[in-house]
PDB file of C-alpha atoms in Angstrom:
ATOM      1  CA  SER S   1       0.327 160.516  40.543  1.00 60.00           C
ATOM      2  CA  SER S   2       2.228 157.321  39.803  1.00 78.00           C
ATOM      3  CA  MET S   3       3.660 157.148  43.313  1.00 84.00           C
ATOM      4  CA  ARG S   4       0.193 157.473  44.832  1.00 86.00           C
ATOM      5  CA  SER S   5      -1.021 154.640  42.601  1.00 86.00           C
ATOM      6  CA  TYR S   6       1.843 152.386  43.677  1.00 85.00           C
ATOM      7  CA  VAL S   7       1.110 153.140  47.330  1.00 87.00           C
ATOM      8  CA  GLU S   8      -2.558 152.291  46.835  1.00 87.00           C
ATOM      9  CA  VAL S   9      -1.645 148.998  45.207  1.00 86.00           C
ATOM     10  CA  ALA S  10       0.855 148.098  47.938  1.00 88.00           C
ATOM     11  CA  ARG S  11      -1.712 148.878  50.649  1.00 87.00           C
ATOM     12  CA  THR S  12      -4.428 146.732  49.075  1.00 88.00           C
ATOM     13  CA  ARG S  13      -4.545 143.633  51.259  1.00 88.00           C
ATOM     14  CA  VAL S  14      -5.442 141.034  48.636  1.00 90.00           C
ATOM     15  CA  THR S  15      -3.032 142.408  46.041  1.00 90.00           C
ATOM     16  CA  ALA S  16      -0.114 142.628  48.447  1.00 92.00           C
ATOM     17  CA  GLY S  17      -0.882 139.266  50.063  1.00 93.00           C
ATOM     18  CA  TYR S  18      -1.154 137.282  46.874  1.00 95.00           C
ATOM     19  CA  THR S  19       1.951 139.001  45.528  1.00 94.00           C
ATOM     20  CA  ILE S  20       3.872 137.877  48.606  1.00 95.00           C
ATOM     21  CA  ALA S  21       2.559 134.337  48.123  1.00 96.00           C
ATOM     22  CA  SER S  22       3.825 134.388  44.537  1.00 96.00           C
ATOM     23  CA  VAL S  23       7.203 135.759  45.674  1.00 96.00           C
ATOM     24  CA  PHE S  24       7.960 132.538  47.554  1.00 97.00           C
ATOM     25  CA  LEU S  25       7.036 130.430  44.524  1.00 97.00           C
ATOM     26  CA  GLN S  26       9.262 132.605  42.358  1.00 96.00           C
ATOM     27  CA  GLY S  27      12.011 131.946  44.891  1.00 96.00           C
ATOM     28  CA  VAL S  28      11.642 128.220  44.255  1.00 96.00           C
ATOM     29  CA  PHE S  29      11.820 128.772  40.501  1.00 94.00           C
ATOM     30  CA  THR S  30      14.992 130.825  40.903  1.00 96.00           C
ATOM     31  CA  THR S  31      16.528 128.184  43.140  1.00 96.00           C
ATOM     32  CA  TYR S  32      15.763 125.519  40.553  1.00 96.00           C
ATOM     33  CA  LEU S  33      17.204 127.554  37.692  1.00 94.00           C
ATOM     34  CA  ALA S  34      20.361 128.329  39.670  1.00 94.00           C
ATOM     35  CA  SER S  35      20.997 124.802  40.924  1.00 95.00           C
ATOM     36  CA  SER S  36      19.420 122.375  38.444  1.00 94.00           C
ATOM     37  CA  GLU S  37      22.613 121.809  36.470  1.00 93.00           C
ATOM     38  CA  LEU S  38      24.603 121.261  39.663  1.00 93.00           C
ATOM     39  CA  ILE S  39      22.056 118.792  40.998  1.00 95.00           C
ATOM     40  CA  ILE S  40      21.705 116.800  37.788  1.00 94.00           C
ATOM     41  CA  SER S  41      25.426 116.831  36.952  1.00 92.00           C
ATOM     42  CA  ASP S  42      27.084 116.491  40.359  1.00 92.00           C
ATOM     43  CA  VAL S  43      24.523 114.850  42.630  1.00 93.00           C
ATOM     44  CA  PHE S  44      23.015 112.466  40.078  1.00 94.00           C
ATOM     45  CA  ASP S  45      26.092 112.255  37.821  1.00 93.00           C
ATOM     46  CA  ARG S  46      24.025 112.760  34.660  1.00 93.00           C
ATOM     47  CA  GLU S  47      25.729 115.757  33.122  1.00 92.00           C
ATOM     48  CA  ALA S  48      25.213 114.540  29.544  1.00 93.00           C
ATOM     49  CA  GLN S  49      21.477 114.205  30.162  1.00 94.00           C
ATOM     50  CA  PHE S  50      21.001 117.669  31.636  1.00 94.00           C
ATOM     51  CA  PRO S  51      19.515 119.250  28.457  1.00 93.00           C
ATOM     52  CA  LEU S  52      17.004 116.396  28.179  1.00 94.00           C
ATOM     53  CA  VAL S  53      15.972 116.564  31.830  1.00 93.00           C
ATOM     54  CA  PHE S  54      15.672 120.342  31.755  1.00 92.00           C
ATOM     55  CA  GLY S  55      13.631 120.129  28.559  1.00 93.00           C
ATOM     56  CA  ALA S  56      11.324 117.465  29.996  1.00 93.00           C
ATOM     57  CA  VAL S  57      10.499 119.706  32.949  1.00 91.00           C
ATOM     58  CA  ALA S  58       9.810 122.569  30.528  1.00 90.00           C
ATOM     59  CA  VAL S  59       7.338 120.341  28.667  1.00 93.00           C
ATOM     60  CA  LEU S  60       5.524 119.743  31.964  1.00 92.00           C
ATOM     61  CA  PHE S  61       5.301 123.523  32.383  1.00 90.00           C
ATOM     62  CA  ALA S  62       3.650 123.870  28.991  1.00 91.00           C
ATOM     63  CA  LEU S  63       1.149 121.091  29.659  1.00 93.00           C
ATOM     64  CA  ALA S  64       0.274 122.524  33.063  1.00 93.00           C
ATOM     65  CA  SER S  65      -0.360 125.950  31.543  1.00 91.00           C
ATOM     66  CA  ILE S  66      -2.755 124.521  28.965  1.00 92.00           C
ATOM     67  CA  ILE S  67      -4.618 122.400  31.509  1.00 94.00           C
ATOM     68  CA  ASN S  68      -4.822 125.287  33.991  1.00 93.00           C
ATOM     69  CA  GLY S  69      -6.719 127.505  31.574  1.00 89.00           C
ATOM     70  CA  ARG S  70      -9.349 124.839  30.998  1.00 92.00           C
ATOM     71  CA  ILE S  71      -9.771 123.861  34.638  1.00 94.00           C
ATOM     72  CA  VAL S  72     -10.123 127.463  35.858  1.00 92.00           C
ATOM     73  CA  ALA S  73     -12.953 128.011  33.400  1.00 90.00           C
ATOM     74  CA  ILE S  74     -14.800 125.042  34.919  1.00 92.00           C
ATOM     75  CA  VAL S  75     -14.211 125.193  38.677  1.00 91.00           C
ATOM     76  CA  GLY S  76     -12.992 128.733  39.332  1.00 90.00           C
ATOM     77  CA  MET S  77      -9.691 130.345  40.175  1.00 91.00           C
ATOM     78  CA  GLN S  78      -9.851 130.137  43.975  1.00 90.00           C
ATOM     79  CA  ARG S  79     -10.780 126.461  43.914  1.00 93.00           C
ATOM     80  CA  VAL S  80      -7.803 125.666  41.688  1.00 95.00           C
ATOM     81  CA  ILE S  81      -5.493 127.552  44.052  1.00 95.00           C
ATOM     82  CA  ASP S  82      -6.915 125.685  47.039  1.00 95.00           C
ATOM     83  CA  VAL S  83      -6.629 122.201  45.534  1.00 95.00           C
ATOM     84  CA  VAL S  84      -3.145 122.675  44.075  1.00 97.00           C
ATOM     85  CA  TYR S  85      -1.702 123.868  47.388  1.00 97.00           C
ATOM     86  CA  ARG S  86      -3.176 120.747  49.032  1.00 96.00           C
ATOM     87  CA  ILE S  87      -1.241 118.658  46.507  1.00 96.00           C
ATOM     88  CA  LEU S  88       1.919 120.765  46.481  1.00 97.00           C
ATOM     89  CA  ILE S  89       2.718 120.728  50.208  1.00 97.00           C
ATOM     90  CA  PRO S  90       2.644 116.899  50.552  1.00 97.00           C
ATOM     91  CA  LEU S  91       4.804 116.616  47.412  1.00 96.00           C
ATOM     92  CA  THR S  92       7.463 118.897  48.909  1.00 97.00           C
ATOM     93  CA  MET S  93       7.308 117.030  52.234  1.00 97.00           C
ATOM     94  CA  LEU S  94       7.799 113.743  50.427  1.00 97.00           C
ATOM     95  CA  SER S  95      10.835 115.161  48.610  1.00 97.00           C
ATOM     96  CA  VAL S  96      12.406 116.180  51.927  1.00 97.00           C
ATOM     97  CA  VAL S  97      11.763 112.772  53.506  1.00 97.00           C
ATOM     98  CA  LEU S  98      13.190 111.016  50.456  1.00 97.00           C
ATOM     99  CA  SER S  99      16.262 113.252  50.443  1.00 97.00           C
ATOM    100  CA  ILE S 100      17.018 112.822  54.132  1.00 96.00           C
ATOM    101  CA  ALA S 101      16.408 109.069  54.032  1.00 97.00           C
ATOM    102  CA  THR S 102      18.973 108.639  51.251  1.00 95.00           C
ATOM    103  CA  GLY S 103      21.645 110.960  52.632  1.00 95.00           C
ATOM    104  CA  GLY S 104      20.911 113.656  50.088  1.00 94.00           C
ATOM    105  CA  ARG S 105      21.325 111.387  47.076  1.00 95.00           C
ATOM    106  CA  PRO S 106      17.958 109.820  46.277  1.00 96.00           C
ATOM    107  CA  GLU S 107      17.227 107.669  43.267  1.00 95.00           C
ATOM    108  CA  PHE S 108      17.091 109.889  40.177  1.00 95.00           C
ATOM    109  CA  TRP S 109      13.870 108.332  38.883  1.00 93.00           C
ATOM    110  CA  LEU S 110      12.136 108.979  42.203  1.00 94.00           C
ATOM    111  CA  PHE S 111      13.323 112.486  42.951  1.00 95.00           C
ATOM    112  CA  MET S 112      13.082 114.078  39.513  1.00 94.00           C
ATOM    113  CA  PRO S 113       9.436 113.111  38.841  1.00 93.00           C
ATOM    114  CA  LEU S 114       8.550 114.530  42.256  1.00 94.00           C
ATOM    115  CA  LEU S 115      10.408 117.724  41.406  1.00 95.00           C
ATOM    116  CA  GLY S 116       8.772 117.898  37.992  1.00 94.00           C
ATOM    117  CA  MET S 117       5.286 117.609  39.488  1.00 94.00           C
ATOM    118  CA  THR S 118       6.158 120.180  42.144  1.00 95.00           C
ATOM    119  CA  LEU S 119       7.367 122.747  39.634  1.00 94.00           C
ATOM    120  CA  ALA S 120       4.539 122.026  37.190  1.00 94.00           C
ATOM    121  CA  SER S 121       2.023 122.757  39.940  1.00 95.00           C
ATOM    122  CA  PHE S 122       3.351 126.324  40.023  1.00 94.00           C
ATOM    123  CA  LEU S 123       1.807 126.841  36.586  1.00 93.00           C
ATOM    124  CA  PHE S 124      -1.563 126.324  38.262  1.00 95.00           C
ATOM    125  CA  LEU S 125      -0.692 128.718  41.086  1.00 96.00           C
ATOM    126  CA  LEU S 126       1.306 131.670  39.764  1.00 94.00           C
ATOM    127  CA  PRO S 127      -1.093 132.734  36.976  1.00 93.00           C
ATOM    128  CA  ASN S 128      -4.086 132.438  39.298  1.00 94.00           C
ATOM    129  CA  LEU S 129      -2.419 134.185  42.234  1.00 94.00           C
ATOM    130  CA  ASN S 130      -1.417 137.015  39.908  1.00 92.00           C
ATOM    131  CA  ALA S 131      -4.918 137.272  38.429  1.00 91.00           C
ATOM    132  CA  ALA S 132      -6.501 137.217  41.893  1.00 90.00           C
ATOM    133  CA  ALA S 133      -4.071 139.911  43.043  1.00 90.00           C
ATOM    134  CA  MET S 134      -5.273 142.209  40.254  1.00 89.00           C
ATOM    135  CA  GLY S 135      -8.952 141.823  41.153  1.00 85.00           C
ATOM    136  CA  PRO S 136      -9.297 144.618  43.737  1.00 85.00           C
ATOM    137  CA  VAL S 137      -7.188 147.075  41.729  1.00 85.00           C
ATOM    138  CA  GLY S 138      -8.663 146.744  38.267  1.00 78.00           C
ATOM    139  CA  HIS S 139      -8.738 150.521  37.919  1.00 82.00           C
ATOM    140  CA  LEU S 140      -4.938 150.461  38.344  1.00 85.00           C
ATOM    141  CA  ALA S 141      -4.280 147.265  36.407  1.00 79.00           C
ATOM    142  CA  GLY S 142      -1.133 148.486  34.656  1.00 86.00           C
ATOM    143  CA  THR S 143       0.422 149.903  37.797  1.00 87.00           C
ATOM    144  CA  ALA S 144      -0.573 146.872  39.859  1.00 87.00           C
ATOM    145  CA  SER S 145       0.828 144.445  37.316  1.00 89.00           C
ATOM    146  CA  ALA S 146       4.126 146.328  37.133  1.00 90.00           C
ATOM    147  CA  TRP S 147       4.417 146.545  40.927  1.00 91.00           C
ATOM    148  CA  SER S 148       3.517 142.892  41.483  1.00 91.00           C
ATOM    149  CA  GLY S 149       5.877 141.655  38.764  1.00 92.00           C
ATOM    150  CA  ALA S 150       8.784 143.739  39.984  1.00 93.00           C
ATOM    151  CA  VAL S 151       8.362 142.643  43.609  1.00 94.00           C
ATOM    152  CA  ARG S 152       7.961 138.999  42.638  1.00 94.00           C
ATOM    153  CA  MET S 153      11.033 138.905  40.411  1.00 95.00           C
ATOM    154  CA  ALA S 154      13.300 140.962  42.685  1.00 96.00           C
ATOM    155  CA  VAL S 155      12.542 139.297  46.013  1.00 96.00           C
ATOM    156  CA  GLY S 156      12.205 135.874  44.396  1.00 96.00           C
ATOM    157  CA  ALA S 157      15.668 136.265  42.917  1.00 95.00           C
ATOM    158  CA  VAL S 158      17.102 137.134  46.329  1.00 96.00           C
ATOM    159  CA  LEU S 159      15.431 134.128  47.981  1.00 96.00           C
ATOM    160  CA  GLY S 160      16.586 131.818  45.199  1.00 95.00           C
ATOM    161  CA  THR S 161      20.147 133.093  45.358  1.00 94.00           C
ATOM    162  CA  ILE S 162      20.305 132.545  49.110  1.00 95.00           C
ATOM    163  CA  ALA S 163      18.807 129.050  48.897  1.00 95.00           C
ATOM    164  CA  SER S 164      20.980 127.894  46.000  1.00 93.00           C
ATOM    165  CA  GLY S 165      24.098 128.926  47.921  1.00 92.00           C
ATOM    166  CA  TYR S 166      23.565 126.002  50.308  1.00 93.00           C
ATOM    167  CA  ILE S 167      23.394 123.368  47.569  1.00 91.00           C
ATOM    168  CA  SER S 168      26.543 121.409  46.718  1.00 87.00           C
ATOM    169  CA  ASP S 169      26.691 117.601  46.736  1.00 89.00           C
ATOM    170  CA  SER S 170      23.270 116.895  48.245  1.00 94.00           C
ATOM    171  CA  VAL S 171      19.671 117.624  47.253  1.00 96.00           C
ATOM    172  CA  THR S 172      18.554 117.918  50.874  1.00 96.00           C
ATOM    173  CA  PRO S 173      19.197 121.698  51.143  1.00 96.00           C
ATOM    174  CA  PHE S 174      17.301 122.143  47.880  1.00 97.00           C
ATOM    175  CA  ALA S 175      14.351 120.013  49.008  1.00 97.00           C
ATOM    176  CA  VAL S 176      14.163 121.760  52.403  1.00 97.00           C
ATOM    177  CA  SER S 177      14.308 125.201  50.742  1.00 97.00           C
ATOM    178  CA  VAL S 178      11.488 124.241  48.390  1.00 97.00           C
ATOM    179  CA  LEU S 179       9.375 122.958  51.291  1.00 97.00           C
ATOM    180  CA  LEU S 180       9.943 126.108  53.357  1.00 98.00           C
ATOM    181  CA  MET S 181       9.145 128.509  50.519  1.00 98.00           C
ATOM    182  CA  CYS S 182       6.084 126.572  49.353  1.00 97.00           C
ATOM    183  CA  THR S 183       4.787 126.396  52.925  1.00 98.00           C
ATOM    184  CA  ALA S 184       5.361 130.137  53.364  1.00 98.00           C
ATOM    185  CA  SER S 185       3.438 130.765  50.140  1.00 97.00           C
ATOM    186  CA  TRP S 186       0.563 128.544  51.269  1.00 97.00           C
ATOM    187  CA  MET S 187       0.367 130.158  54.707  1.00 97.00           C
ATOM    188  CA  THR S 188       0.381 133.626  53.149  1.00 96.00           C
ATOM    189  CA  MET S 189      -2.531 132.616  50.927  1.00 95.00           C
ATOM    190  CA  LEU S 190      -4.447 131.309  53.954  1.00 94.00           C
ATOM    191  CA  VAL S 191      -3.912 134.587  55.823  1.00 94.00           C
ATOM    192  CA  VAL S 192      -5.175 136.580  52.835  1.00 92.00           C
ATOM    193  CA  ARG S 193      -8.291 134.434  52.620  1.00 89.00           C
ATOM    194  CA  ARG S 194      -8.944 134.599  56.338  1.00 89.00           C
ATOM    195  CA  ARG S 195      -8.894 138.395  56.219  1.00 83.00           C
ATOM    196  CA  SER S 196     -10.856 138.585  52.955  1.00 80.00           C
ATOM    197  CA  PRO S 197     -13.673 136.000  53.255  1.00 70.00           C
ATOM    198  CA  ALA S 198     -15.248 137.029  49.937  1.00 70.00           C
ATOM    199  CA  LEU S 199     -12.356 135.302  48.154  1.00 65.00           C
ATOM    200  CA  THR S 200     -13.695 131.909  49.212  1.00 59.00           C
ATOM    201  CA  ASP S 201     -17.122 132.383  47.634  1.00 55.00           C
ATOM    202  CA  ASP S 202     -16.300 130.043  44.753  1.00 54.00           C
ATOM    203  CA  LEU S 203     -15.129 127.338  47.165  1.00 54.00           C
ATOM    204  CA  ALA S 204     -18.704 126.562  48.128  1.00 49.00           C
ATOM    205  CA  PRO S 205     -19.976 123.196  46.837  1.00 47.00           C
ATOM    206  CA  MET S 206     -21.108 123.459  43.235  1.00 44.00           C
ATOM    207  CA  PRO S 207     -24.577 122.307  42.171  1.00 41.00           C
ATOM    208  CA  VAL S 208     -24.342 118.931  40.482  1.00 38.00           C
ATOM    209  CA  GLY S 209     -25.609 120.264  37.185  1.00 43.00           C
ATOM    210  CA  ALA S 210     -22.972 123.039  37.180  1.00 41.00           C
ATOM    211  CA  ARG S 211     -20.117 120.567  37.062  1.00 42.00           C
ATOM    212  CA  TYR S 212     -20.753 119.483  33.513  1.00 33.00           C
TER     213      TYR S 212
END
């Protein structure tokens, strides 16, 4: 039955774990969508430039998506996930330090590029986390995809709504929320890998000839 299929998917460790990891990233996306206009208009006083800034970040999303597909084909999905998290966490830490050091109003041309790179990195993570989540439940791909998507969107929306409620005239609550959710996503991924060692098979060093 459909209910039995959903239960099987939810009880599959890798599928559930990677879905939870993607939930936190979706929470960041929701927070950004809910608060970007407020941040750009009120904190940085660039209301007239909001469409341009929002569009520039969207262009980064598109570029990241294109690059992700090519890189995964070369180095493997798990390796991409591993490397991008190692870049993402320091980026979010740097955003928090910058925000606190400037009283919640950092220089626009410092903070926004950091934010753009942070959000663009999600286009290397979300598609690969979702694909990895489907691996153990290929025989229930439709059900698994529906379950994972629904959980990610619903819980991510709740997290984003809560986080965006703390943002007013400072980017510090935003930066801290992003750091916390990205760290939670990363830690969830590490737990999944620790309990499912086979996932790290493609993290072994590649033969030199296989890199080209």
